[in-house]
XYZ file of C-alpha atoms in Angstrom:
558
model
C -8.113 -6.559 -15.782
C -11.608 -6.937 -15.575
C -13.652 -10.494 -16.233
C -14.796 -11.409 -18.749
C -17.353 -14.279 -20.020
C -15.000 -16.295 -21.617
C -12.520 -15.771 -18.224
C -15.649 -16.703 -16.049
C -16.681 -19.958 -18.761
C -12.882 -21.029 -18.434
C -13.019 -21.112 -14.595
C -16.404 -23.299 -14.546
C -15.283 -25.164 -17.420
C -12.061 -26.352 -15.632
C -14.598 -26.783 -12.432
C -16.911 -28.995 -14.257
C -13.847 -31.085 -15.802
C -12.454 -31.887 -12.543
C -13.468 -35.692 -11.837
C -16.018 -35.851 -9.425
C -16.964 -32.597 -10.184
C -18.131 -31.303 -6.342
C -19.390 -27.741 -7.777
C -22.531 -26.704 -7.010
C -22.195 -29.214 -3.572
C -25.665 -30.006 -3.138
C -26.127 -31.612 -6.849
C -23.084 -33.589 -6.360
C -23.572 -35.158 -3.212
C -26.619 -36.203 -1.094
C -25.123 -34.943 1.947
C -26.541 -31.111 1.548
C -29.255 -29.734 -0.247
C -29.476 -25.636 -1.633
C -30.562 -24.574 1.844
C -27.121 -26.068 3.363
C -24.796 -23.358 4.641
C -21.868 -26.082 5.141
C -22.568 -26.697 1.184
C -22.207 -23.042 0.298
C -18.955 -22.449 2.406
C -17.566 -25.455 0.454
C -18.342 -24.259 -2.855
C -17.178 -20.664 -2.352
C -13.923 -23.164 -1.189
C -14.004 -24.325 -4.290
C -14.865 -21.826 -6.968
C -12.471 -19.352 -4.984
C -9.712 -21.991 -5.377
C -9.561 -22.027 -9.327
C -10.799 -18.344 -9.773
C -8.438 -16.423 -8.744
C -5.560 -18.802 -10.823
C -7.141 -16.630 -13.865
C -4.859 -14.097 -15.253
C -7.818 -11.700 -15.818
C -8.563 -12.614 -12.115
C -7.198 -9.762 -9.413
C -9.551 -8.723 -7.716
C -11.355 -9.884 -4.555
C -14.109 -7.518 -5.007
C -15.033 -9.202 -8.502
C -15.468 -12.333 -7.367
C -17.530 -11.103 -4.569
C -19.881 -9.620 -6.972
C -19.989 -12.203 -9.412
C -19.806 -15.092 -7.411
C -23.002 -17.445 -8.301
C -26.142 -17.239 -5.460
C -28.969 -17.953 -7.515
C -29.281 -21.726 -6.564
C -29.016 -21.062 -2.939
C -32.453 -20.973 -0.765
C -31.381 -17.892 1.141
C -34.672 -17.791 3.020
C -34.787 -20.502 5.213
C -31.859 -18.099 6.880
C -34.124 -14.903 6.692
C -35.668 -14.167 10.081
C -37.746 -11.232 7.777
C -41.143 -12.629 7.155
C -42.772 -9.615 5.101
C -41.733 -7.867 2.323
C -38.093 -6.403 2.355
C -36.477 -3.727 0.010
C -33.586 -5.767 -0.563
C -32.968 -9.257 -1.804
C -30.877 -11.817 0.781
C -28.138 -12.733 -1.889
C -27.517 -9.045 -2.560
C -27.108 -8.444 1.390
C -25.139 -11.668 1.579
C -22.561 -9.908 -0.989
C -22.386 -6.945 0.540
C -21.510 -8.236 3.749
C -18.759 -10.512 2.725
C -17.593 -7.552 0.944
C -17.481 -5.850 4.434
C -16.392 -9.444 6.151
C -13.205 -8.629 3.514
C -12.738 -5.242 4.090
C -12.660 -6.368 8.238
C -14.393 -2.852 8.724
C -15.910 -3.317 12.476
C -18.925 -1.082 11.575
C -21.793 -0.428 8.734
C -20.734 3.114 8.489
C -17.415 2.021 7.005
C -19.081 0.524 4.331
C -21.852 2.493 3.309
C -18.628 5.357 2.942
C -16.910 3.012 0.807
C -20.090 2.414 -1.506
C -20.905 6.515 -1.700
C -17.206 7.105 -2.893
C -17.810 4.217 -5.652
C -21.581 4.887 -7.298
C -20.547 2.162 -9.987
C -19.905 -0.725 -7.334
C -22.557 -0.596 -5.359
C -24.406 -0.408 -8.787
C -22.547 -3.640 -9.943
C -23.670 -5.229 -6.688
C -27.469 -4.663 -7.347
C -28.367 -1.879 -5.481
C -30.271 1.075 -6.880
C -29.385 3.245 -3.693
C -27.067 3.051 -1.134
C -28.553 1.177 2.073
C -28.070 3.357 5.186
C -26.383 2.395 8.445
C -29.105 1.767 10.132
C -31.023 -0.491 7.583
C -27.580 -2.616 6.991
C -27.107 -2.867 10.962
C -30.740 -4.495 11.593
C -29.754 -6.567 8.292
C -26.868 -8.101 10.345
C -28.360 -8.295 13.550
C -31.775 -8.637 12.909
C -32.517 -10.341 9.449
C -29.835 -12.853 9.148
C -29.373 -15.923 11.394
C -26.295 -16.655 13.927
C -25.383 -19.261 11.757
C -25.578 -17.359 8.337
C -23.273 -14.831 9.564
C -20.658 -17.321 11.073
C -20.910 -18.289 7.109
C -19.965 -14.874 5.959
C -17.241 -14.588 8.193
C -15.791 -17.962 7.130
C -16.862 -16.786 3.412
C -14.662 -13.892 3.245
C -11.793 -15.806 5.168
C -11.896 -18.440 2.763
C -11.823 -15.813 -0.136
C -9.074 -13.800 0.769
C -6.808 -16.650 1.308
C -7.152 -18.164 -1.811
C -6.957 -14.476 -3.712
C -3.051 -14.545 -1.149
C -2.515 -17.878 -2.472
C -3.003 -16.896 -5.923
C -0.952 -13.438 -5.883
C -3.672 -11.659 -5.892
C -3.579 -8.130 -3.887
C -6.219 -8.351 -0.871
C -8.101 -5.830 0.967
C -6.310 -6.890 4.626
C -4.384 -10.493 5.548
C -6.474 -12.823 6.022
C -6.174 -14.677 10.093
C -4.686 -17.864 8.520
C -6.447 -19.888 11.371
C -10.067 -21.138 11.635
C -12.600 -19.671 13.356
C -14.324 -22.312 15.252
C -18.217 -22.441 16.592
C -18.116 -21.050 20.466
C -14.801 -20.527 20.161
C -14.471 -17.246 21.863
C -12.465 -18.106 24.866
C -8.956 -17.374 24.943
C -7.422 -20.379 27.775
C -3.823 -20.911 26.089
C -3.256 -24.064 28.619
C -5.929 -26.385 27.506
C -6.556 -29.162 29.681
C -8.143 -32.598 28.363
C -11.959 -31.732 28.146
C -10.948 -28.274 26.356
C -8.650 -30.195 23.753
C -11.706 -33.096 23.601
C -14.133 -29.829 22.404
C -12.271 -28.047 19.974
C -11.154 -31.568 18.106
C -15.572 -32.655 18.156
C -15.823 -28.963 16.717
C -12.676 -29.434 14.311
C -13.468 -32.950 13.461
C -17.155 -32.130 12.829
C -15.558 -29.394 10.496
C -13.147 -31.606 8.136
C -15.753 -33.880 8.070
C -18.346 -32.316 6.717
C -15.326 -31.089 3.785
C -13.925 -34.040 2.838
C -16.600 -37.025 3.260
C -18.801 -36.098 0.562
C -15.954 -36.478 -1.923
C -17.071 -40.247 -2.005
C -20.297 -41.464 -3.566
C -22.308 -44.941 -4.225
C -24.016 -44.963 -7.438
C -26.853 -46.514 -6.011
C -29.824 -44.333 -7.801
C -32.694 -42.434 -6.532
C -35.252 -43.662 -3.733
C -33.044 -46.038 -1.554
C -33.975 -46.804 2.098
C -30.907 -46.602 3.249
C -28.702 -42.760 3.390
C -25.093 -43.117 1.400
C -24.203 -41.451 4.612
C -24.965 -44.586 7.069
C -22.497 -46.780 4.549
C -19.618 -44.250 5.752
C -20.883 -44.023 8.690
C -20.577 -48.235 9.054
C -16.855 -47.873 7.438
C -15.853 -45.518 10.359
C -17.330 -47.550 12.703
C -15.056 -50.766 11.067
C -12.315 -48.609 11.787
C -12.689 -47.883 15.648
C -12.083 -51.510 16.792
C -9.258 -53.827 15.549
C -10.032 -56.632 13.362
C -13.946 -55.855 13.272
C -15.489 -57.371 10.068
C -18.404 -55.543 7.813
C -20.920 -58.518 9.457
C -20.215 -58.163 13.065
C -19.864 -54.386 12.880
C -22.881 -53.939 10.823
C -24.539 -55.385 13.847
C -23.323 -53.389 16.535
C -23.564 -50.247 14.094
C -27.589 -51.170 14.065
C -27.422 -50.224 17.721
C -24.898 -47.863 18.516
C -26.290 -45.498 15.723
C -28.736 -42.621 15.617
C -30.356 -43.419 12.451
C -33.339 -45.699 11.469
C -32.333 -47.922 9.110
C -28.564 -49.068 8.876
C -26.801 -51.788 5.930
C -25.844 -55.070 6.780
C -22.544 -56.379 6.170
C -22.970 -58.020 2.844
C -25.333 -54.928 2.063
C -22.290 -53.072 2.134
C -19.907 -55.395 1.140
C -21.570 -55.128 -2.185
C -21.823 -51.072 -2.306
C -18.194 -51.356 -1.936
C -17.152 -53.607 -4.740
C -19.138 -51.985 -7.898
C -16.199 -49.444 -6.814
C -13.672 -49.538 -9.338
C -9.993 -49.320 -8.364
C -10.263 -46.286 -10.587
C -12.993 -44.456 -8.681
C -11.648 -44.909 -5.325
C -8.480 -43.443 -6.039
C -10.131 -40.310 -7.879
C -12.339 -40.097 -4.821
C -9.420 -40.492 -1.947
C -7.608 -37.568 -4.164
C -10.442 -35.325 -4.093
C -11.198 -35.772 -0.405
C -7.443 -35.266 -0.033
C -7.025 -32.317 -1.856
C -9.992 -30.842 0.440
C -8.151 -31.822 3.451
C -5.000 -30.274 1.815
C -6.851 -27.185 1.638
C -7.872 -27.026 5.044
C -4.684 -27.796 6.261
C -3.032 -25.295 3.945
C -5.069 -21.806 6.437
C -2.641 -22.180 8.999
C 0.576 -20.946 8.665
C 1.959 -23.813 10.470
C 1.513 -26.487 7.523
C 3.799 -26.200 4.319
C 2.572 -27.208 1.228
C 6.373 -27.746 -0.350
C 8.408 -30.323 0.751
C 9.358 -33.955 1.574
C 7.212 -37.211 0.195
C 8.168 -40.479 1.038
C 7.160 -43.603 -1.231
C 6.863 -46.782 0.190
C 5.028 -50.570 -0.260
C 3.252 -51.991 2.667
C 1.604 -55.463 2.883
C -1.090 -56.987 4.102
C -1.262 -60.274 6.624
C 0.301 -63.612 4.755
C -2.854 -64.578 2.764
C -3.012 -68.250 3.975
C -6.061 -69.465 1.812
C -6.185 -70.379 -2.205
C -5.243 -67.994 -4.168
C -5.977 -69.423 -7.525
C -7.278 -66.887 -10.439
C -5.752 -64.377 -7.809
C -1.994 -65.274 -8.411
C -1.574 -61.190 -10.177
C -3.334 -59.504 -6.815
C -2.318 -61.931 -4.092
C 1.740 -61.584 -5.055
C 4.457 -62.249 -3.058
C 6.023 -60.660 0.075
C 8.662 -58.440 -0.129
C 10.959 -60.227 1.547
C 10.543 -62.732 -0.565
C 9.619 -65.131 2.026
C 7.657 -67.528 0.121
C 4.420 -66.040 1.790
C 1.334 -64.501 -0.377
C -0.005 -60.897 0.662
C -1.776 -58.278 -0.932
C 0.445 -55.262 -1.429
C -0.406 -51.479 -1.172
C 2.115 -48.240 -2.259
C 1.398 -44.829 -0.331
C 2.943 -41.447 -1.137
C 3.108 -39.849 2.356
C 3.831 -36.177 3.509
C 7.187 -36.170 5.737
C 9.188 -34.193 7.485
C 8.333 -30.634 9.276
C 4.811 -31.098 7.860
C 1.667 -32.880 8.794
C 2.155 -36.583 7.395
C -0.922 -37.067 4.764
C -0.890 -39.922 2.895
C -1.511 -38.073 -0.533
C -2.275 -40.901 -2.528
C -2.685 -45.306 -2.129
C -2.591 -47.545 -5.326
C -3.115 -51.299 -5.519
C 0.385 -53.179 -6.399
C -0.415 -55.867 -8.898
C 2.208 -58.474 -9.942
C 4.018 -57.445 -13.115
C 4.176 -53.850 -12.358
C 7.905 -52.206 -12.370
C 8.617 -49.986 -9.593
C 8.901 -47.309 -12.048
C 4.936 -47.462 -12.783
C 4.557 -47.535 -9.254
C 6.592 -44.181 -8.630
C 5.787 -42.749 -11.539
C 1.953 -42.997 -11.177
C 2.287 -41.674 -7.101
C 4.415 -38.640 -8.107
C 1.753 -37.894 -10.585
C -0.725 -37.154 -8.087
C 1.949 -35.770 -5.378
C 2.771 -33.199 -7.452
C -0.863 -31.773 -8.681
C -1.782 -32.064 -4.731
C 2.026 -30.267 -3.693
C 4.868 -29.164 -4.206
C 7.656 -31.743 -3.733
C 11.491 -31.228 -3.711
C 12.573 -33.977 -2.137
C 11.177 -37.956 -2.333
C 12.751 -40.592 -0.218
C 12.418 -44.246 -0.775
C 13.536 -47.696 0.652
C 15.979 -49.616 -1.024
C 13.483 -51.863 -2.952
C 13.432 -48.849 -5.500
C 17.028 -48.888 -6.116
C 16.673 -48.657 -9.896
C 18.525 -46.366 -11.867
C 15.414 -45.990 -14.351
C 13.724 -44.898 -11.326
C 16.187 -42.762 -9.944
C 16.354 -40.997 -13.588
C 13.139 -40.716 -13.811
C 12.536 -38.211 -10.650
C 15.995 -36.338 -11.678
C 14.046 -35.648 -14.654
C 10.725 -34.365 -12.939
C 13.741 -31.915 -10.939
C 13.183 -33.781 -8.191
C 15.967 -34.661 -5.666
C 15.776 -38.510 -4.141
C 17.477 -40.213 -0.986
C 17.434 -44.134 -1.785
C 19.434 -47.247 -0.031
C 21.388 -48.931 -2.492
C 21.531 -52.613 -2.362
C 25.158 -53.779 -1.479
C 26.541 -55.302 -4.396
C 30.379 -56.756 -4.505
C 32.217 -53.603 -5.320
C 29.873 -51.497 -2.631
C 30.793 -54.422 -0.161
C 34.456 -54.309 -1.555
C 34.128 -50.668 -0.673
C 32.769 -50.650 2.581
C 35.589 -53.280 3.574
C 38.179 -50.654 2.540
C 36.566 -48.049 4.595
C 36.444 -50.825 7.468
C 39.972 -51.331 7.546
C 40.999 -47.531 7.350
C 38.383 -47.199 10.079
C 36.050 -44.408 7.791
C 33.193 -43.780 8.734
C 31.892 -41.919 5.814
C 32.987 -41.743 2.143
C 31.154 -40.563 -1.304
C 31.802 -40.756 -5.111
C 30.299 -40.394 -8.220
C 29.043 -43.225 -9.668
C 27.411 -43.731 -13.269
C 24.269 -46.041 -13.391
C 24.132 -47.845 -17.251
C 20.298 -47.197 -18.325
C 20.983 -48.828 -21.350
C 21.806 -47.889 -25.152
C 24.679 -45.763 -24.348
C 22.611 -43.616 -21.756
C 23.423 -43.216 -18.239
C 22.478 -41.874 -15.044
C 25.053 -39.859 -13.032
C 24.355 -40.489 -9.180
C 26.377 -39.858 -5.882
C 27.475 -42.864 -3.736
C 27.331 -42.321 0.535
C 28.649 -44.869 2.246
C 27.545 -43.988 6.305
C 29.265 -46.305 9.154
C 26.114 -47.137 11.086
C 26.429 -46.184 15.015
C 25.966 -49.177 17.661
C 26.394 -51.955 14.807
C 25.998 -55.227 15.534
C 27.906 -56.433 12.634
C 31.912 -56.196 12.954
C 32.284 -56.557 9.278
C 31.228 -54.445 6.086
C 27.797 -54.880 7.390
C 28.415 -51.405 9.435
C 28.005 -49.183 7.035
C 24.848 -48.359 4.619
C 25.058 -47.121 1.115
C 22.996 -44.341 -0.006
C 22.407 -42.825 -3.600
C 21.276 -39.174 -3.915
C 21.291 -36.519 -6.926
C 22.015 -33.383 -4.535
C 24.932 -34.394 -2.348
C 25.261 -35.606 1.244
C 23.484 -32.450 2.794
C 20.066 -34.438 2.093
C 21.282 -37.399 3.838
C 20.146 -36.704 7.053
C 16.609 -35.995 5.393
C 16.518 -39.719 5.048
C 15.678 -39.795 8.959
C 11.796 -38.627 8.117
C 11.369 -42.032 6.470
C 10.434 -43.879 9.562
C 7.595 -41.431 9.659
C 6.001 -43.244 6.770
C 6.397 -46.418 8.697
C 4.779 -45.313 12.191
C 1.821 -44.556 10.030
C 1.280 -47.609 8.038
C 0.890 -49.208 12.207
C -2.221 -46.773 12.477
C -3.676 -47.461 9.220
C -3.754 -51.033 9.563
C -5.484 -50.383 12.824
C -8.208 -48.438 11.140
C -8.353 -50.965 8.562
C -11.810 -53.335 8.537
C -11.216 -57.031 8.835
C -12.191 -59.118 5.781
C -11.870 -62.798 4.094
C -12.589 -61.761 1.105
C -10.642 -61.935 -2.228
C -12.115 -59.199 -3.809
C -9.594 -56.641 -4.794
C -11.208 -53.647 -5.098
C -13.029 -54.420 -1.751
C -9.533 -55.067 -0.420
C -8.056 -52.175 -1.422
C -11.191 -49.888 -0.751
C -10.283 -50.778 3.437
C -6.931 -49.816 3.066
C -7.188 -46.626 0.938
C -10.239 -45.685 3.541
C -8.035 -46.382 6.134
C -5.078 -44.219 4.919
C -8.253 -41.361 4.796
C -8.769 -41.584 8.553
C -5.251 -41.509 9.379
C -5.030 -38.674 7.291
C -7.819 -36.823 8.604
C -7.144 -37.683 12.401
C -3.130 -35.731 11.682
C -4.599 -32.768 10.417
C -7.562 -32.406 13.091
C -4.230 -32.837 15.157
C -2.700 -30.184 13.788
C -5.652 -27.521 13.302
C -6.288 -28.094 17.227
C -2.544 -27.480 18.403
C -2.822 -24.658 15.830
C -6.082 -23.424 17.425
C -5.339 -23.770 21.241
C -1.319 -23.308 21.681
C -0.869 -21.422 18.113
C 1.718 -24.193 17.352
C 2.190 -27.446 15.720
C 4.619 -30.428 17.120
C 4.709 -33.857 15.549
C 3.611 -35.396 19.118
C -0.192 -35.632 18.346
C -1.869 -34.013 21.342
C -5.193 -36.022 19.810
C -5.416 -39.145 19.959
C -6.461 -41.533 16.761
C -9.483 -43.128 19.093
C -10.697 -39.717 20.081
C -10.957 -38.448 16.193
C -12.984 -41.727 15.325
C -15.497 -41.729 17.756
C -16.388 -38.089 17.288
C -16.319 -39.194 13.348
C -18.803 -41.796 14.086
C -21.091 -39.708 16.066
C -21.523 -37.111 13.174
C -24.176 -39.751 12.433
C -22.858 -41.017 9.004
C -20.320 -38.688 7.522
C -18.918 -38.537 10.970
């Protein structure tokens, strides 16, 4: 089926209704402008993304024809500086056309236009270029780094038509193509690894930064990029507050004019808690995306939910009692409190989504709300949990979604009665059924495991742990990936920013930036591994320091 307007209006629509809308790039963020090759590879990211989920949408030679040029300044990439017969955006077309194709030579595709007078018609051209007029095009008209954009152009294109079902005219190489990376070393020492993950990191940068924005109006001093450039600096040293680092920033950085702490400070909270989660999504969903052109990362599988805390909050908390809420430990401490829903597993672990934990809230809300945006970012099939969400309403609640869940079930007397049983009849493992009362008559059916722990230091029913799970024992062992969510809480509160302050959405805008570098640092792991050993282990062959700095030095953005 061919497009039509109302197909094309429905794509844009859906574009435009996205929040944060980042289509055209360089009118939603300062960080390009229309002359911006880095902005037009992310919007053909983007437009290619929802395009090709049209059912009238199926085929990749459309979208290369119809796919809107107008607003880009091709000629500040046009080494021509008379007249020329044909147009830049027309050229442009007609080489990601032969980018898709992966024909080696001109002549291929001049052949393919003679065969099909109504295509190259549809692509603007009254006559067929020749061979020889296309070749000087390539070599001679367009710049090094405006071809490097086709290439990535028509990568980018046919892997989102192969995402979508659609047929394509050759697989795509589901593995970027870096800048000067030509070489083909498959033992990479240190200063190899350190140069692929400044060109990688450079890369994801540029994507997913400009998802966040300051409101801050036309004609400031001051570039939005220095104020995430001064965040990623927070984030490089432990315990460095917006004051001190906003000092050091001043003369470690490139640019002119930097913010001061309380400059910044106050960017930061007219955030609402609102916009800072609709940002982190979008900049995750770009990094998903990234991610998602190797084969090595899998989109379906294994989140894990958790609540993480903050330092004791020692100071007076009064007309903060409902942010500053207890531990969960119930110590008698005061912390703030964070909830994550993390990738885990045989996958690269991105934290998907972060959301403030207010007092009052039920642990349903909290799961409910995280799932939400873990399933329009993934697919899930499986979500583990610690035992603080051992509540059948919970539990029903994901069964319903078709989920399957792994949760520790708080001993109660008949689980401990149990486990005694098994103790004396020396068991080491045991299940049944067991119905959980959700009230008015309804219930939720559930499966009991009770697991003897190994090495216990306990000699009573203390050695065994009870587990509840929806799709029998085989997912037990899945339960294992949970500590995954636990090593990276470590690293995000080291890339946290040190702060006194009480403000909550300032608070939570230094953790949920934090969770953003962690996240970025594991896939810039995992798209060098991919890019010099063609694999992906868990073991990060970067290191978390490494990714920051070269973030840093991308003088704001990164």
């Amino acid at each position: 089926m061919a497009p039509t307007r109302e197909s094309r209006r429905s794509v844009f629509r859906r574009i435009a209704h996205r929040p944060y809308a980042d289509w055209p790039v360089y009118d939603a963020t300062p960080l390009y402008d229309q002359r911006s090759l880095d902005g037009l590879e992310s919007d053909i990211r983007t437009v290619s993304q929802t395009w090709f989920k049209h059912d009238r949408h199926e085929s990749v030679e459309n979208f290369v024809r119809l796919l809107p040029l107008a607003y880009f300044e091709f000629q500040a990439h046009d080494r021509y500086a008379g007249p020329t017969r044909y147009e830049m955006d027309t050229l442009f077309r007609v080489f990601v056309l032969k980018e898709c194709h992966g024909w080696d030579h001109e002549t291929a595709l001049v052949e393919y236009f003679e065969c099909r007078p109504e295509l190259y018609e549809q692509f603007g051209l009254k006559t067929v270029p020749d061979q020889s007029t296309l070749w000087r095009s390539w070599h001679k008209r367009f710049t090094a780094e405006l071809r490097r954009t086709v290439e990535t152009a028509a990568r980018t294109i046919l892997i989102k038509a192969q995402n979508a079902g659609v047929s394509v005219p050759r697989d795509p190489e589901r593995k970027l193509r870096h800048r000067n990376s030509d070489d083909d070393d498959s033992t990479p020492d240190e200063q190899h690894v350190l140069e692929r993950t400044e060109t990688i990191t450079n890369h994801v940068s540029r994507i997913v930064f400009p998802t966040f924005s300051l409101d801050r109006g036309d004609g400031c001093e001051i570039h939005e990029n220095a104020y995430w450039g001064l965040q990623t600096y927070l984030g490089l040293r432990e315990n460095l507050a917006a004051n001190e680092g906003a000092r050091s920033f001043t003369y470690e950085s490139t640019r002119d004019r930097t913010p001061l702490g309380h400059a910044h400070r106050e960017q930061i909270r007219a955030l609402s808690i609102t916009e800072i989660r609709e940002m982190y999504r979008q900049a995750v969903a770009r990094l998903l995306n990234e991610a998602a052109e190797t084969e090595q990362f899998f989109r379906a599988g294994i989140v894990a939910i958790d609540i993480t805390e903050a330092d004791p909050f020692t100071g007076d908390r009064t007309g903060h009692e409902g942010e500053i809420i207890g531990t969960k430990e119930k110590t008698g401490e005061y912390a703030y409190q964070w909830a994550t829903v993390q990738l885990v597993g045989n996958v690269v672990p991105i934290v998907l989504d972060a959301r403030p934990v207010r007092k009052g809230e039920t642990r349903l809300e909290i799961v409910e709300d995280l799932l939400d945006s873990a399933e329009d970012l993934v697919h899930v099939d499986n979500v583990l949990m610690d035992r603080e969400f051992d509540s059948q309403h919970v539990l029903e609640m994901i069964s319903q979604r078709g989920l399957s869940y792994v949760v520790p079930k708080r001993m109660q007397t008949s689980e401990k009665a149990q486990a005694k049983r098994l103790l004396q009849s020396d068991q080491d493992r045991y299940e049944t059924d067991r119905k959980l009362h959700l009230g008015k008559n309804e219930w939720h059916e559930t499966t009991l495991i009770y697991r003897r722990k190994e090495d216990s230091e306990h000699d009573d029913h203390r050695q065994y742990s009870v587990f509840m799970t929806n799709r029998g024992s085989g997912h037990l062992t899945e339960y294992g990936y949970r500590w995954e969510i636990e090593s990276g809480y470590k690293s995000i509160k080291r890339f946290m920013a040190a702060t006194t302050s009480k403000d909550f959405g300032l608070r939570f805008f230094y953790f949920a930036f934090a969770c953003l570098l962690y996240s970025i640092w594991r896939a810039v792991d995992l798209l060098v591994q991919v890019e010099l050993t063609g694999e992906y282990e868990h073991s990060p062959m970067v290191t978390a320091d490494n990714t920051l700095t070269l973030l840093k030095k991308e003088t704001g953005i990164g």
